[in-house]
Every structure is written in C-alpha cells, then in structure tokens.
Amino acid sequence: MHSMVMKLMRAGLVATVLIAVSLLAIPRLNQAFAPPVVQKAATVLPPPGVKHVPKLEDLVFELTNQARKARGLHPLIQDADLTQVARAFSDDMLVRRFFDHTTPDGVTFDERLTDRYPHRVRLMGENIWYASGYNIGKIRQVAQEIVDDWMSSPGHRENMLDPKFTHLGVGVSARNHTIRATQEFVGRSKRFSLKDLIAQAH
C-alpha cells in the first residue's frame, strides 16, 4: 500500500511538473505566432497653408530604390503607414520651424515611430531634408536634389543603402517655397509560421 501511494505521489508530481512546463511554454509560443494588433495609421491632413506632394514623395522613393538596385540591394517596400508618419513629421518641422530628429518638446524619432507605426520592427532609421526658395513645380529636379544630398552624406546614405531595412515611407511637406522632407525606414520583424518553427527545431 505504501509503495502504491508513493508511486501515485511520484506520478502526481511528474504530472504537476509537466503542467507547469506547458504553462510556461504557452506564452512563448503565443509570442512567436501571434501577429501584432495592426491598426492603420490615421491619415495625416496637412495643416492650413501646408500641402503634401505625393508625386515628389513617389519620385524620392523611386530614386532611393534605383540607388539600391545599382548596388545589388533588394528594393524597399513602399509603406503607407510609414508615409503617414513621415508626412506628420515634415508638417511638424515646417509649422514649428525646426530641423532636427528630435522635436522641440524632446520626442526622439524612435519614440515617434514606436508610438505611431503599428507593426513590429527590428530596426529603424530616419533621414530629413529642408530647403527654401524652391519651385515645388519642378518635381523631378527637386526629388533628384533631395536624394543626391542624402547620398552625399555618409549617415543618410547608410540608411538608404542598409540591406537590413525592408520598408520605407517618404513624406514631403511644402509651404510657399519652403520644403521639409522625411524618410522613415524600418526593418520589419519576420512573422513565424508553425512550419518555420518546426524547421528551426530540427
């Protein structure tokens, strides 16, 4: 009888340990498989007197990918959510008349992206540009100058040619002849499937 009780107690202990391990493992599996809660970034409307320039944004995006292609790098994906983040920051710089990756009230670019971009990312980067006295109607000329200026700067060029970045949003804001342009780069986190996890376990 004593032996049977001991066996049952051992079996119960093993069962308890297995249950505990299973409960510990479940959150890790959920973290690996659960997609992020994606909410589309709110459409950014330009402040009074400011206009967004989609054709210029598209050309800057296109020229950036041309520079990457020329160096054998994969093209970046045009990201509508990042475009909204970029436009909002170009608007802010133009209206509050500053030019910095950190806002006058101390919000850094990574805090802005983390707060407003509804996807998981591995890394992020930002390029900014400004000029006055430009004819915004000369879209191709302005786009080429923006990209040439960034490519001439080591830090900006590093963002544009970083193979770890996967997505890009470009936001250009103009008021009269003054322009602010922003590029927001991210390397999106890979979403694992059950098949991927099984393959990694072997």
PDB file of C-alpha atoms in Angstrom:
ATOM      1  CA  MET A   1       0.000   0.000   0.000  1.00  0.00           C
ATOM      2  CA  HIS A   2       2.798   2.374   0.953  1.00  0.00           C
ATOM      3  CA  SER A   3       4.572   1.549  -2.305  1.00  0.00           C
ATOM      4  CA  MET A   4       1.393   2.239  -4.295  1.00  0.00           C
ATOM      5  CA  VAL A   5       0.873   5.589  -2.538  1.00  0.00           C
ATOM      6  CA  MET A   6       4.480   6.567  -3.247  1.00  0.00           C
ATOM      7  CA  LYS A   7       4.046   5.644  -6.904  1.00  0.00           C
ATOM      8  CA  LEU A   8       0.870   7.708  -7.128  1.00  0.00           C
ATOM      9  CA  MET A   9       2.577  10.641  -5.413  1.00  0.00           C
ATOM     10  CA  ARG A  10       5.516  10.435  -7.828  1.00  0.00           C
ATOM     11  CA  ALA A  11       3.108  10.251 -10.778  1.00  0.00           C
ATOM     12  CA  GLY A  12       1.227  13.257  -9.431  1.00  0.00           C
ATOM     13  CA  LEU A  13       4.485  15.197  -9.006  1.00  0.00           C
ATOM     14  CA  VAL A  14       5.551  14.401 -12.577  1.00  0.00           C
ATOM     15  CA  ALA A  15       2.134  15.451 -13.870  1.00  0.00           C
ATOM     16  CA  THR A  16       2.368  18.708 -11.918  1.00  0.00           C
ATOM     17  CA  VAL A  17       5.826  19.450 -13.321  1.00  0.00           C
ATOM     18  CA  LEU A  18       4.646  18.717 -16.887  1.00  0.00           C
ATOM     19  CA  ILE A  19       1.639  21.002 -16.456  1.00  0.00           C
ATOM     20  CA  ALA A  20       3.856  23.762 -15.087  1.00  0.00           C
ATOM     21  CA  VAL A  21       6.280  23.440 -18.015  1.00  0.00           C
ATOM     22  CA  SER A  22       3.400  23.532 -20.501  1.00  0.00           C
ATOM     23  CA  LEU A  23       2.016  26.701 -18.937  1.00  0.00           C
ATOM     24  CA  LEU A  24       5.421  28.343 -19.106  1.00  0.00           C
ATOM     25  CA  ALA A  25       5.842  27.381 -22.739  1.00  0.00           C
ATOM     26  CA  ILE A  26       2.455  28.630 -23.928  1.00  0.00           C
ATOM     27  CA  PRO A  27       3.254  32.359 -23.652  1.00  0.00           C
ATOM     28  CA  ARG A  28       6.470  31.883 -25.628  1.00  0.00           C
ATOM     29  CA  LEU A  29       4.600  30.129 -28.422  1.00  0.00           C
ATOM     30  CA  ASN A  30       1.935  32.826 -28.376  1.00  0.00           C
ATOM     31  CA  GLN A  31       4.587  35.497 -28.603  1.00  0.00           C
ATOM     32  CA  ALA A  32       6.165  33.733 -31.552  1.00  0.00           C
ATOM     33  CA  PHE A  33       2.963  33.201 -33.512  1.00  0.00           C
ATOM     34  CA  ALA A  34       0.557  35.972 -32.529  1.00  0.00           C
ATOM     35  CA  PRO A  35       0.529  38.740 -35.158  1.00  0.00           C
ATOM     36  CA  PRO A  36       0.721  42.299 -33.875  1.00  0.00           C
ATOM     37  CA  VAL A  37      -2.503  44.204 -33.404  1.00  0.00           C
ATOM     38  CA  VAL A  38      -2.464  46.225 -36.596  1.00  0.00           C
ATOM     39  CA  GLN A  39      -4.413  49.437 -36.764  1.00  0.00           C
ATOM     40  CA  LYS A  40      -3.948  51.584 -39.833  1.00  0.00           C
ATOM     41  CA  ALA A  41      -2.142  54.801 -39.046  1.00  0.00           C
ATOM     42  CA  ALA A  42      -4.535  57.738 -39.148  1.00  0.00           C
ATOM     43  CA  THR A  43      -4.421  59.733 -42.374  1.00  0.00           C
ATOM     44  CA  VAL A  44      -2.406  62.878 -41.798  1.00  0.00           C
ATOM     45  CA  LEU A  45      -4.080  66.024 -43.108  1.00  0.00           C
ATOM     46  CA  PRO A  46      -1.730  68.934 -43.774  1.00  0.00           C
ATOM     47  CA  PRO A  47      -2.075  71.987 -41.514  1.00  0.00           C
ATOM     48  CA  PRO A  48      -3.531  75.189 -43.003  1.00  0.00           C
ATOM     49  CA  GLY A  49      -1.232  76.621 -45.659  1.00  0.00           C
ATOM     50  CA  VAL A  50       0.788  73.385 -45.966  1.00  0.00           C
ATOM     51  CA  LYS A  51       0.444  70.823 -48.745  1.00  0.00           C
ATOM     52  CA  HIS A  52       1.771  67.311 -49.200  1.00  0.00           C
ATOM     53  CA  VAL A  53       3.433  66.493 -52.507  1.00  0.00           C
ATOM     54  CA  PRO A  54       2.695  62.822 -53.372  1.00  0.00           C
ATOM     55  CA  LYS A  55       4.423  62.952 -56.787  1.00  0.00           C
ATOM     56  CA  LEU A  56       7.599  64.209 -55.153  1.00  0.00           C
ATOM     57  CA  GLU A  57       7.328  61.554 -52.437  1.00  0.00           C
ATOM     58  CA  ASP A  58       6.968  58.817 -55.068  1.00  0.00           C
ATOM     59  CA  LEU A  59       9.975  60.083 -57.027  1.00  0.00           C
ATOM     60  CA  VAL A  60      12.167  60.200 -53.914  1.00  0.00           C
ATOM     61  CA  PHE A  61      11.082  56.641 -53.142  1.00  0.00           C
ATOM     62  CA  GLU A  62      11.798  55.530 -56.727  1.00  0.00           C
ATOM     63  CA  LEU A  63      15.234  57.179 -56.817  1.00  0.00           C
ATOM     64  CA  THR A  64      16.131  55.607 -53.483  1.00  0.00           C
ATOM     65  CA  ASN A  65      15.353  52.152 -54.850  1.00  0.00           C
ATOM     66  CA  GLN A  66      17.313  52.921 -58.014  1.00  0.00           C
ATOM     67  CA  ALA A  67      20.354  53.689 -55.846  1.00  0.00           C
ATOM     68  CA  ARG A  68      19.873  50.384 -54.015  1.00  0.00           C
ATOM     69  CA  LYS A  69      19.394  48.414 -57.223  1.00  0.00           C
ATOM     70  CA  ALA A  70      22.604  49.860 -58.672  1.00  0.00           C
ATOM     71  CA  ARG A  71      24.442  48.323 -55.709  1.00  0.00           C
ATOM     72  CA  GLY A  72      22.734  44.943 -55.882  1.00  0.00           C
ATOM     73  CA  LEU A  73      20.436  45.543 -52.888  1.00  0.00           C
ATOM     74  CA  HIS A  74      16.818  44.445 -52.614  1.00  0.00           C
ATOM     75  CA  PRO A  75      14.253  47.223 -53.181  1.00  0.00           C
ATOM     76  CA  LEU A  76      12.409  48.734 -50.255  1.00  0.00           C
ATOM     77  CA  ILE A  77       8.638  48.276 -49.970  1.00  0.00           C
ATOM     78  CA  GLN A  78       6.612  51.478 -50.090  1.00  0.00           C
ATOM     79  CA  ASP A  79       4.742  51.586 -46.784  1.00  0.00           C
ATOM     80  CA  ALA A  80       1.566  53.672 -46.455  1.00  0.00           C
ATOM     81  CA  ASP A  81       1.742  53.708 -42.643  1.00  0.00           C
ATOM     82  CA  LEU A  82       5.344  54.956 -42.698  1.00  0.00           C
ATOM     83  CA  THR A  83       4.344  57.595 -45.244  1.00  0.00           C
ATOM     84  CA  GLN A  84       1.796  58.964 -42.750  1.00  0.00           C
ATOM     85  CA  VAL A  85       4.465  59.085 -40.017  1.00  0.00           C
ATOM     86  CA  ALA A  86       6.886  60.831 -42.383  1.00  0.00           C
ATOM     87  CA  ARG A  87       4.294  63.381 -43.503  1.00  0.00           C
ATOM     88  CA  ALA A  88       3.326  64.186 -39.924  1.00  0.00           C
ATOM     89  CA  PHE A  89       6.945  64.905 -39.036  1.00  0.00           C
ATOM     90  CA  SER A  90       7.600  67.009 -42.156  1.00  0.00           C
ATOM     91  CA  ASP A  91       4.455  69.005 -41.279  1.00  0.00           C
ATOM     92  CA  ASP A  92       5.645  69.466 -37.707  1.00  0.00           C
ATOM     93  CA  MET A  93       9.109  70.668 -38.747  1.00  0.00           C
ATOM     94  CA  LEU A  94       7.591  73.101 -41.243  1.00  0.00           C
ATOM     95  CA  VAL A  95       4.948  74.562 -38.919  1.00  0.00           C
ATOM     96  CA  ARG A  96       7.152  74.803 -35.825  1.00  0.00           C
ATOM     97  CA  ARG A  97      10.176  75.870 -37.882  1.00  0.00           C
ATOM     98  CA  PHE A  98      12.734  73.395 -36.600  1.00  0.00           C
ATOM     99  CA  PHE A  99      15.022  70.911 -38.296  1.00  0.00           C
ATOM    100  CA  ASP A 100      16.077  68.024 -36.089  1.00  0.00           C
ATOM    101  CA  HIS A 101      15.322  64.349 -35.489  1.00  0.00           C
ATOM    102  CA  THR A 102      14.119  65.327 -32.003  1.00  0.00           C
ATOM    103  CA  THR A 103      11.105  67.618 -31.641  1.00  0.00           C
ATOM    104  CA  PRO A 104      11.326  70.859 -29.623  1.00  0.00           C
ATOM    105  CA  ASP A 105       9.479  69.084 -26.804  1.00  0.00           C
ATOM    106  CA  GLY A 106      12.065  66.291 -26.681  1.00  0.00           C
ATOM    107  CA  VAL A 107      10.381  63.436 -28.603  1.00  0.00           C
ATOM    108  CA  THR A 108      13.011  61.385 -30.447  1.00  0.00           C
ATOM    109  CA  PHE A 109      12.484  59.782 -33.850  1.00  0.00           C
ATOM    110  CA  ASP A 110      12.416  56.238 -32.454  1.00  0.00           C
ATOM    111  CA  GLU A 111       9.761  57.270 -29.903  1.00  0.00           C
ATOM    112  CA  ARG A 112       7.655  58.777 -32.687  1.00  0.00           C
ATOM    113  CA  LEU A 113       7.941  55.655 -34.821  1.00  0.00           C
ATOM    114  CA  THR A 114       7.253  53.287 -31.933  1.00  0.00           C
ATOM    115  CA  ASP A 115       4.177  55.299 -30.965  1.00  0.00           C
ATOM    116  CA  ARG A 116       2.697  55.717 -34.457  1.00  0.00           C
ATOM    117  CA  TYR A 117       3.813  52.729 -36.524  1.00  0.00           C
ATOM    118  CA  PRO A 118       1.538  49.715 -35.929  1.00  0.00           C
ATOM    119  CA  HIS A 119       3.949  46.896 -36.844  1.00  0.00           C
ATOM    120  CA  ARG A 120       6.804  45.038 -35.170  1.00  0.00           C
ATOM    121  CA  VAL A 121      10.234  46.165 -36.309  1.00  0.00           C
ATOM    122  CA  ARG A 122      13.820  45.032 -35.780  1.00  0.00           C
ATOM    123  CA  LEU A 123      15.433  48.389 -36.535  1.00  0.00           C
ATOM    124  CA  MET A 124      14.506  51.867 -37.706  1.00  0.00           C
ATOM    125  CA  GLY A 125      16.104  54.918 -39.252  1.00  0.00           C
ATOM    126  CA  GLU A 126      15.229  58.413 -40.439  1.00  0.00           C
ATOM    127  CA  ASN A 127      16.520  60.951 -42.976  1.00  0.00           C
ATOM    128  CA  ILE A 128      15.355  64.588 -43.050  1.00  0.00           C
ATOM    129  CA  TRP A 129      15.932  67.437 -45.551  1.00  0.00           C
ATOM    130  CA  TYR A 130      14.884  71.052 -45.899  1.00  0.00           C
ATOM    131  CA  ALA A 131      15.275  73.916 -48.335  1.00  0.00           C
ATOM    132  CA  SER A 132      13.830  77.339 -49.075  1.00  0.00           C
ATOM    133  CA  GLY A 133      13.413  79.217 -52.329  1.00  0.00           C
ATOM    134  CA  TYR A 134      12.487  76.134 -54.388  1.00  0.00           C
ATOM    135  CA  ASN A 135       9.984  75.878 -57.197  1.00  0.00           C
ATOM    136  CA  ILE A 136       7.907  72.967 -55.981  1.00  0.00           C
ATOM    137  CA  GLY A 137       6.540  72.600 -59.513  1.00  0.00           C
ATOM    138  CA  LYS A 138       9.886  71.209 -60.708  1.00  0.00           C
ATOM    139  CA  ILE A 139       9.191  67.821 -59.164  1.00  0.00           C
ATOM    140  CA  ARG A 140      11.927  65.725 -60.780  1.00  0.00           C
ATOM    141  CA  GLN A 141      14.635  68.324 -60.192  1.00  0.00           C
ATOM    142  CA  VAL A 142      13.747  68.724 -56.518  1.00  0.00           C
ATOM    143  CA  ALA A 143      13.489  64.936 -55.976  1.00  0.00           C
ATOM    144  CA  GLN A 144      16.894  64.373 -57.555  1.00  0.00           C
ATOM    145  CA  GLU A 145      18.479  67.073 -55.406  1.00  0.00           C
ATOM    146  CA  ILE A 146      16.971  65.631 -52.215  1.00  0.00           C
ATOM    147  CA  VAL A 147      18.282  62.139 -52.980  1.00  0.00           C
ATOM    148  CA  ASP A 148      21.680  63.452 -54.169  1.00  0.00           C
ATOM    149  CA  ASP A 149      22.088  65.431 -50.933  1.00  0.00           C
ATOM    150  CA  TRP A 150      21.278  62.371 -48.819  1.00  0.00           C
ATOM    151  CA  MET A 151      23.575  60.136 -50.874  1.00  0.00           C
ATOM    152  CA  SER A 152      26.401  62.655 -50.401  1.00  0.00           C
ATOM    153  CA  SER A 153      26.100  62.403 -46.620  1.00  0.00           C
ATOM    154  CA  PRO A 154      27.600  59.223 -45.058  1.00  0.00           C
ATOM    155  CA  GLY A 155      24.947  58.826 -42.355  1.00  0.00           C
ATOM    156  CA  HIS A 156      21.999  59.420 -44.677  1.00  0.00           C
ATOM    157  CA  ARG A 157      23.481  57.198 -47.382  1.00  0.00           C
ATOM    158  CA  GLU A 158      23.944  54.412 -44.834  1.00  0.00           C
ATOM    159  CA  ASN A 159      20.196  54.445 -44.134  1.00  0.00           C
ATOM    160  CA  MET A 160      19.307  54.435 -47.832  1.00  0.00           C
ATOM    161  CA  LEU A 161      21.617  51.524 -48.605  1.00  0.00           C
ATOM    162  CA  ASP A 162      21.205  49.446 -45.448  1.00  0.00           C
ATOM    163  CA  PRO A 163      20.304  45.881 -46.543  1.00  0.00           C
ATOM    164  CA  LYS A 164      18.535  45.257 -43.213  1.00  0.00           C
ATOM    165  CA  PHE A 165      15.812  47.802 -43.959  1.00  0.00           C
ATOM    166  CA  THR A 166      12.720  46.400 -45.668  1.00  0.00           C
ATOM    167  CA  HIS A 167      10.136  49.227 -45.771  1.00  0.00           C
ATOM    168  CA  LEU A 168      10.223  52.959 -46.490  1.00  0.00           C
ATOM    169  CA  GLY A 169       7.806  55.863 -46.193  1.00  0.00           C
ATOM    170  CA  VAL A 170       8.516  59.302 -47.651  1.00  0.00           C
ATOM    171  CA  GLY A 171       6.714  62.459 -46.546  1.00  0.00           C
ATOM    172  CA  VAL A 172       7.193  65.829 -48.237  1.00  0.00           C
ATOM    173  CA  SER A 173       5.507  68.995 -46.968  1.00  0.00           C
ATOM    174  CA  ALA A 174       5.643  72.390 -48.655  1.00  0.00           C
ATOM    175  CA  ARG A 175       4.512  75.891 -47.772  1.00  0.00           C
ATOM    176  CA  ASN A 176       5.143  78.623 -50.324  1.00  0.00           C
ATOM    177  CA  HIS A 177       8.729  77.842 -51.406  1.00  0.00           C
ATOM    178  CA  THR A 178       9.856  76.086 -48.229  1.00  0.00           C
ATOM    179  CA  ILE A 179      10.125  72.287 -48.121  1.00  0.00           C
ATOM    180  CA  ARG A 180      10.636  69.667 -45.438  1.00  0.00           C
ATOM    181  CA  ALA A 181      11.204  66.043 -46.483  1.00  0.00           C
ATOM    182  CA  THR A 182      11.382  62.949 -44.278  1.00  0.00           C
ATOM    183  CA  GLN A 183      12.280  59.326 -44.962  1.00  0.00           C
ATOM    184  CA  GLU A 184      11.236  56.720 -42.383  1.00  0.00           C
ATOM    185  CA  PHE A 185      12.970  53.338 -42.698  1.00  0.00           C
ATOM    186  CA  VAL A 186      12.193  50.125 -40.829  1.00  0.00           C
ATOM    187  CA  GLY A 187      13.322  46.539 -40.892  1.00  0.00           C
ATOM    188  CA  ARG A 188      10.094  44.632 -40.279  1.00  0.00           C
ATOM    189  CA  SER A 189      10.190  41.642 -37.925  1.00  0.00           C
ATOM    190  CA  LYS A 190       9.569  38.327 -39.632  1.00  0.00           C
ATOM    191  CA  ARG A 191       6.295  36.651 -38.718  1.00  0.00           C
ATOM    192  CA  PHE A 192       6.959  32.975 -37.957  1.00  0.00           C
ATOM    193  CA  SER A 193       4.626  30.201 -39.051  1.00  0.00           C
ATOM    194  CA  LEU A 194       4.261  26.795 -37.402  1.00  0.00           C
ATOM    195  CA  LYS A 195       6.202  25.334 -40.330  1.00  0.00           C
ATOM    196  CA  ASP A 196       9.101  27.778 -39.743  1.00  0.00           C
ATOM    197  CA  LEU A 197       9.251  26.907 -36.025  1.00  0.00           C
ATOM    198  CA  ILE A 198       9.237  23.141 -36.712  1.00  0.00           C
ATOM    199  CA  ALA A 199      12.008  23.574 -39.305  1.00  0.00           C
ATOM    200  CA  GLN A 200      14.136  25.555 -36.819  1.00  0.00           C
ATOM    201  CA  ALA A 201      13.694  22.831 -34.164  1.00  0.00           C
ATOM    202  CA  HIS A 202      15.330  20.214 -36.411  1.00  0.00           C
TER     203      HIS A 202
END
